[in-house]
Coordinates of C-alpha atoms and ligand atoms in Angstrom, one line a residue:
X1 CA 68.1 -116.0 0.8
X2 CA 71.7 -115.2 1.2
X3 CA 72.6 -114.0 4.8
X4 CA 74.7 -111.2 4.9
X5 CA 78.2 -111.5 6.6
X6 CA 78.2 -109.5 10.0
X7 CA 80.6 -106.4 9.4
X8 CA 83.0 -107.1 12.6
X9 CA 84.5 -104.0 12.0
X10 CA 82.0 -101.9 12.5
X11 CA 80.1 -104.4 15.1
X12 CA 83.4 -103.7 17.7
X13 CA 83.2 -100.0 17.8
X14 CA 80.0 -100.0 20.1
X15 CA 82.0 -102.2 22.2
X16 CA 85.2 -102.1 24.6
X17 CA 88.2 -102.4 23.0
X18 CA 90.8 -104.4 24.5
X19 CA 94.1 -102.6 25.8
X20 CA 96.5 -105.3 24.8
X21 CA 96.5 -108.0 22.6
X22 CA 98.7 -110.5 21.9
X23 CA 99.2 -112.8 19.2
X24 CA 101.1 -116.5 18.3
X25 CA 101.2 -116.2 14.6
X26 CA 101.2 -119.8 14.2
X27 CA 100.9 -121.8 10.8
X28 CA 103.6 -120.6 8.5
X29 CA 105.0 -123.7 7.4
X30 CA 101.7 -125.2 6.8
X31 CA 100.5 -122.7 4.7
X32 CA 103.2 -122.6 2.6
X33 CA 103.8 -126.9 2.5
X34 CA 99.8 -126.9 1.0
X35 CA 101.4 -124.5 -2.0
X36 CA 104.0 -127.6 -2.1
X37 CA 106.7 -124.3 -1.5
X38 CA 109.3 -123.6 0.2
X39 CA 108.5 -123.1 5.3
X40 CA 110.5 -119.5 4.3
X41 CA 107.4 -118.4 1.4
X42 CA 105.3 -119.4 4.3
X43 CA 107.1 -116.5 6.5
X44 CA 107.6 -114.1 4.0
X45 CA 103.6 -114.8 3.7
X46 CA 103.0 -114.2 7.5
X47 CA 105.1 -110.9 7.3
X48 CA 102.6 -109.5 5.1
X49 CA 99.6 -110.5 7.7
X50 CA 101.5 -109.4 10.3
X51 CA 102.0 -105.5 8.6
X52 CA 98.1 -105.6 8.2
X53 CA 97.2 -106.4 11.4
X54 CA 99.6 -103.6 12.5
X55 CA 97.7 -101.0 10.7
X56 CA 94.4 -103.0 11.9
X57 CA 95.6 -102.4 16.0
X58 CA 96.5 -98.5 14.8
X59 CA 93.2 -98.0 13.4
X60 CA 90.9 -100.1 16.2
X61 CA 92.7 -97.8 18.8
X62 CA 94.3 -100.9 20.7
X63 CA 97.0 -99.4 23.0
X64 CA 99.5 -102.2 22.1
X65 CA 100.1 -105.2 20.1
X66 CA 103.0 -108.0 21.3
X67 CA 103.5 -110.5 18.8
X68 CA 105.5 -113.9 18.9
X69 CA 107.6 -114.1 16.1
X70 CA 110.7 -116.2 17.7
X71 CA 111.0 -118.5 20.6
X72 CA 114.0 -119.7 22.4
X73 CA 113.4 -122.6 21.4
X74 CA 113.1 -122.1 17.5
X75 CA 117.1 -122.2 17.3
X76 CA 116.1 -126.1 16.8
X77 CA 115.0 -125.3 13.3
X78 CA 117.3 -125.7 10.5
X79 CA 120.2 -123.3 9.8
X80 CA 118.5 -121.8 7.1
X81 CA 115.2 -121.5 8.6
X82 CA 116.6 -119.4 11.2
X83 CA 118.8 -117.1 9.0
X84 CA 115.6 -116.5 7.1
X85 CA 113.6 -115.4 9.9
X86 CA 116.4 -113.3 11.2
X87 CA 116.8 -111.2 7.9
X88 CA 113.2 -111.3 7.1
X89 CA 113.2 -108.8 10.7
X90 CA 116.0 -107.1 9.6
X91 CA 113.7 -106.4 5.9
X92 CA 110.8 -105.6 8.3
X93 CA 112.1 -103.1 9.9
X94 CA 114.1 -101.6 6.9
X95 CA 110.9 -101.3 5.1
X96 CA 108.6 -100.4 7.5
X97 CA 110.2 -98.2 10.0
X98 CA 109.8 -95.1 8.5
X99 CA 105.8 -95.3 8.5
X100 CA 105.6 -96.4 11.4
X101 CA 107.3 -94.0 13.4
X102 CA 105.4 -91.4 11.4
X103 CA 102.1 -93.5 12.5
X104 CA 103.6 -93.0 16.3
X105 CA 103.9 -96.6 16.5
X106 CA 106.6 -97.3 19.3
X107 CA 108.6 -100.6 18.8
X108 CA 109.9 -102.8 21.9
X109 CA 111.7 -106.0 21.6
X110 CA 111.0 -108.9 24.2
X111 CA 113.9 -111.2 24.4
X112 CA 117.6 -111.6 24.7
X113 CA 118.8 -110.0 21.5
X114 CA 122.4 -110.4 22.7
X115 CA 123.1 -113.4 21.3
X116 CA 121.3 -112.0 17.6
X117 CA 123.3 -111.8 14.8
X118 CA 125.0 -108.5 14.6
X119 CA 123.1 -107.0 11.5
X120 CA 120.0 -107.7 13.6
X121 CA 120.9 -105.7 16.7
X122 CA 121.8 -103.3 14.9
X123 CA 118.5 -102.6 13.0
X124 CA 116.7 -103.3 16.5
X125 CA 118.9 -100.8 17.8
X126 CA 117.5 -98.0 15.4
X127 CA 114.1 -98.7 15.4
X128 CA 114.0 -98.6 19.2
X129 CA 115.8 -95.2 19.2
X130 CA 114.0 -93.7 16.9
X131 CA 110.9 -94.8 18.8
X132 CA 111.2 -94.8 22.3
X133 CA 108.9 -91.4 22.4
X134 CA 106.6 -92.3 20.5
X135 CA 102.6 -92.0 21.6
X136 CA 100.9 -94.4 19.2
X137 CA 100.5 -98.0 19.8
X138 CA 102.9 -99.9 21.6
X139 CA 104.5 -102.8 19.2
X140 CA 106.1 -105.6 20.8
X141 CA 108.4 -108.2 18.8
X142 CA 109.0 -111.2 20.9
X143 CA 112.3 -112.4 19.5
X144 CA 114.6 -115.1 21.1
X145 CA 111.7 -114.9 23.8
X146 CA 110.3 -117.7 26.2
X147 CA 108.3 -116.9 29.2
X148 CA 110.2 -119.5 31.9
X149 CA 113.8 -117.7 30.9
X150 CA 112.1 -114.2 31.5
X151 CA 110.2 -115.4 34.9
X152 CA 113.7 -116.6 35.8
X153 CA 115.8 -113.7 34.6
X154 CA 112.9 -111.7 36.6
X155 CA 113.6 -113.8 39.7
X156 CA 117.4 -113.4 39.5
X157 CA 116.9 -109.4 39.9
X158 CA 114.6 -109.9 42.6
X159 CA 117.7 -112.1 44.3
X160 CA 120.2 -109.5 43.5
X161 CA 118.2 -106.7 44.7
X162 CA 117.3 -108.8 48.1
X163 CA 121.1 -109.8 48.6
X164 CA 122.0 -106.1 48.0
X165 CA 119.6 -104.9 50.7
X166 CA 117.6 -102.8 48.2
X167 CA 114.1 -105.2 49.1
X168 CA 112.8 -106.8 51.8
X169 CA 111.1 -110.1 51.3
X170 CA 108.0 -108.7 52.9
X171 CA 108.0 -105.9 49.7
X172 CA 107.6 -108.8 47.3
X173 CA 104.2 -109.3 45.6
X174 CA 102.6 -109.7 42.1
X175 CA 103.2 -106.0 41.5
X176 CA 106.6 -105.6 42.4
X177 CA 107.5 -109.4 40.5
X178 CA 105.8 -108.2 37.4
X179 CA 107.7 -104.7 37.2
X180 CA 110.9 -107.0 36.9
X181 CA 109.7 -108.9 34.0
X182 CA 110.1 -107.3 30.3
X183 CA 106.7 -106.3 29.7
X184 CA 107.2 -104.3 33.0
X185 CA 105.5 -100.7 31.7
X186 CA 102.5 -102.8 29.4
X187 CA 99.2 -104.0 31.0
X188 CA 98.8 -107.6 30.6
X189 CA 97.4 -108.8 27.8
X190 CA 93.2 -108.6 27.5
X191 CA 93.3 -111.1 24.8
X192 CA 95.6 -114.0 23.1
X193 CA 94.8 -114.9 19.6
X194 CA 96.6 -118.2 18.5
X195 CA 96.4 -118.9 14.8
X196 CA 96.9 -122.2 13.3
X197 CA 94.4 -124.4 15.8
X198 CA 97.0 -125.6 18.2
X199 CA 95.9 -125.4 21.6
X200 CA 98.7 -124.5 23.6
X201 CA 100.6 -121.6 25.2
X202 CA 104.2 -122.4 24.1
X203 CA 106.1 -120.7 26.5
X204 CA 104.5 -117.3 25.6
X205 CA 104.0 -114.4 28.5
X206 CA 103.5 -117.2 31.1
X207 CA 102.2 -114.7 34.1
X208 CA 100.9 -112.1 31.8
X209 CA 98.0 -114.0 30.7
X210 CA 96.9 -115.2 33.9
X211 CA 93.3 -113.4 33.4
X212 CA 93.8 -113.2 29.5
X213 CA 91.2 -114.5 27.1
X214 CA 91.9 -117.1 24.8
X215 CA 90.7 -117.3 21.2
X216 CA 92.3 -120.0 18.8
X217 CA 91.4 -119.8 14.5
X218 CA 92.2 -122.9 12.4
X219 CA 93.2 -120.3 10.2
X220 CA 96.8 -120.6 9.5
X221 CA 98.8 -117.0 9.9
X222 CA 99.2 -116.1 6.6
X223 CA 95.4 -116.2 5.9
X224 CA 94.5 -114.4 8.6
X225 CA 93.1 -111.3 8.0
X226 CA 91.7 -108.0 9.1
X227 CA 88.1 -109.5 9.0
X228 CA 89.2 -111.8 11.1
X229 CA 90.9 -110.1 14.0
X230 CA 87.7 -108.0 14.2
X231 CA 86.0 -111.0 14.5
X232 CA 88.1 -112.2 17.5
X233 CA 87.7 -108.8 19.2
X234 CA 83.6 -109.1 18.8
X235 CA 83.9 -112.2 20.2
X236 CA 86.1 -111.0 23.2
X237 CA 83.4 -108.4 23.3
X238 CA 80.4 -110.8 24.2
X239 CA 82.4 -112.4 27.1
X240 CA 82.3 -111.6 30.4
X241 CA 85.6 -111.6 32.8
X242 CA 85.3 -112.7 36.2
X243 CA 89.3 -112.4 37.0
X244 CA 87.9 -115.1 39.5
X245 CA 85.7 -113.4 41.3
X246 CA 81.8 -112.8 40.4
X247 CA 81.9 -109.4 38.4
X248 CA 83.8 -108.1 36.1
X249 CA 86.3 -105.5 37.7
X250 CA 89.4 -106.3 38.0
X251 CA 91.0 -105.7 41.7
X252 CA 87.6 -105.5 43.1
X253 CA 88.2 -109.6 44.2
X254 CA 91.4 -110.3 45.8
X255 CA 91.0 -113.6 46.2
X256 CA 91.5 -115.4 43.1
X257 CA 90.1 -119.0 43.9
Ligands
LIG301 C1 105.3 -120.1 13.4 O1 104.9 -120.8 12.2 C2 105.9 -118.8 13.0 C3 107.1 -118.4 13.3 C4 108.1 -119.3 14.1 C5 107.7 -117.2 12.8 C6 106.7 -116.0 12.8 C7 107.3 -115.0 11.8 C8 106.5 -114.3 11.0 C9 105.1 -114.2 11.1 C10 107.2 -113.4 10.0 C11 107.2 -112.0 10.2 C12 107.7 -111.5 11.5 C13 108.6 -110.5 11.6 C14 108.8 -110.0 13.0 C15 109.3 -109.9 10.5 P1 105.5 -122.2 11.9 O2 106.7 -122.0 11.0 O3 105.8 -122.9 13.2 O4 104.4 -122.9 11.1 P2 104.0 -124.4 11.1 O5 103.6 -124.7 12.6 O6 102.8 -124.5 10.2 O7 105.2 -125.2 10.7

């Protein structure tokens, strides 16, 4: 007999939803180098996954989404790699903006978009201001992003704000650091979804996911789909988080041995 495939879309809604996930959409290159064509068809590929799992967070009722889609460190890449990424955003939001401000989505860039190129900005620009009040979920685009440079950038504030006698050292703790870093108005991230089957954090939300679950597919980004992320969710579902203590509250165990 046939066993019938678990419907993880309907399987999650008798369980807790996580707040915040976030996701390295890994596997691009791979995907499209199996087609024998071009990293950039492997992209444009992943841009399609990535507007259906946008719709996916909308209609799960997750309260935001932050997604890696370009490191600090991807300037290595070749020229044309990198031009391609940048104008495949600059098409993303083009196409998609309009819908998803009518779906109340509310777009935040993480990252240091001064040095963009200026066509870039400039779209970022309008997609932020059309969004900021937005209600729906909150959509976070890590570009030019890389958790040691914010950690830093966060500990330079807190060095400013000492020097100019706006803090005391005794005011500094985990709350007040994280309210300097860029994701300071999110919660941190319930769960990290990594596609592609490396096992490794590359430089992405380096104190956020302290407590955050991990959950790694071979499947490379482009083939990941709906079904899929539904899966992860059910299977964030069935664990339980300790936050280092011996329930599952966070808070209720200060002492995070
Ligand atoms: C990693 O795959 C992926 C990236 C560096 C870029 C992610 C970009 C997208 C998913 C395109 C859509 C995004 C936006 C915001 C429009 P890789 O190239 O490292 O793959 P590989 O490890 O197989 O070479």
């Amino acid at each position: 007999m046939v066993k019938k495939k678990p419907d993880y879309a309907e399987l999650i809604k008798a369980g807790e939803i996580p707040q915040h996930v976030a996701i390295i959409m890994d596997g691009n290159g791979r995907w499209a180098k199996k087609r024998l064509m071009p990293r950039t068809m492997g992209h444009r590929a992943g841009m399609s996954t990535l507007k259906q799992i946008v719709k996916a967070c909308d209609d799960i009722g997750i309260k935001a989404l932050t997604v890696f889609a370009f490191s600090t460190e991807n300037w290595k890449r070749p020229g044309e790699e990198v031009n391609f990424l940048m104008n495949l955003l600059v098409e993303y939001l083009h196409k998609e903006l309009l819908e998803l401000h009518e779906n109340q989505v509310r777009i935040r860039m993480l990252g240091d978009h001064a040095t963009l190129p200026s066509e870039c900005r400039t779209e970022i620009e309008r997609a932020l201001s059309l969004t900021k009040d937005n209600q729906g979920l909150r959509f976070n685009i890590a570009l030019n992003y890389g958790a040691r440079r914010e950690v830093l950038d966060a500990v330079l504030a807190l060095s400013r704000k000492l020097q100019a006698g706006e803090l005391q050292e005794e005011d500094i703790n985990e709350t007040l650091f994280s309210s300097l870093l860029y994701t300071h108005d999110l919660p941190d991230p319930d769960l990290l979804i990594r596609t592609a089957g490396e096992m490794r954090i590359s430089n992405f939300m380096l104190w956020q996911i302290a407590y955050t679950e991990l959950w790694v597919t071979e499947s490379l980004w482009p083939d990941f789909t709906t079904d899929e992320f539904c899966k992860a969710i059910w299977d964030y579902q069935q664990r339980e988080r300790r936050f280092g203590g011996l329930n599952s509250s966070p808070g209720q165990d200060e002492d995070y041995a």
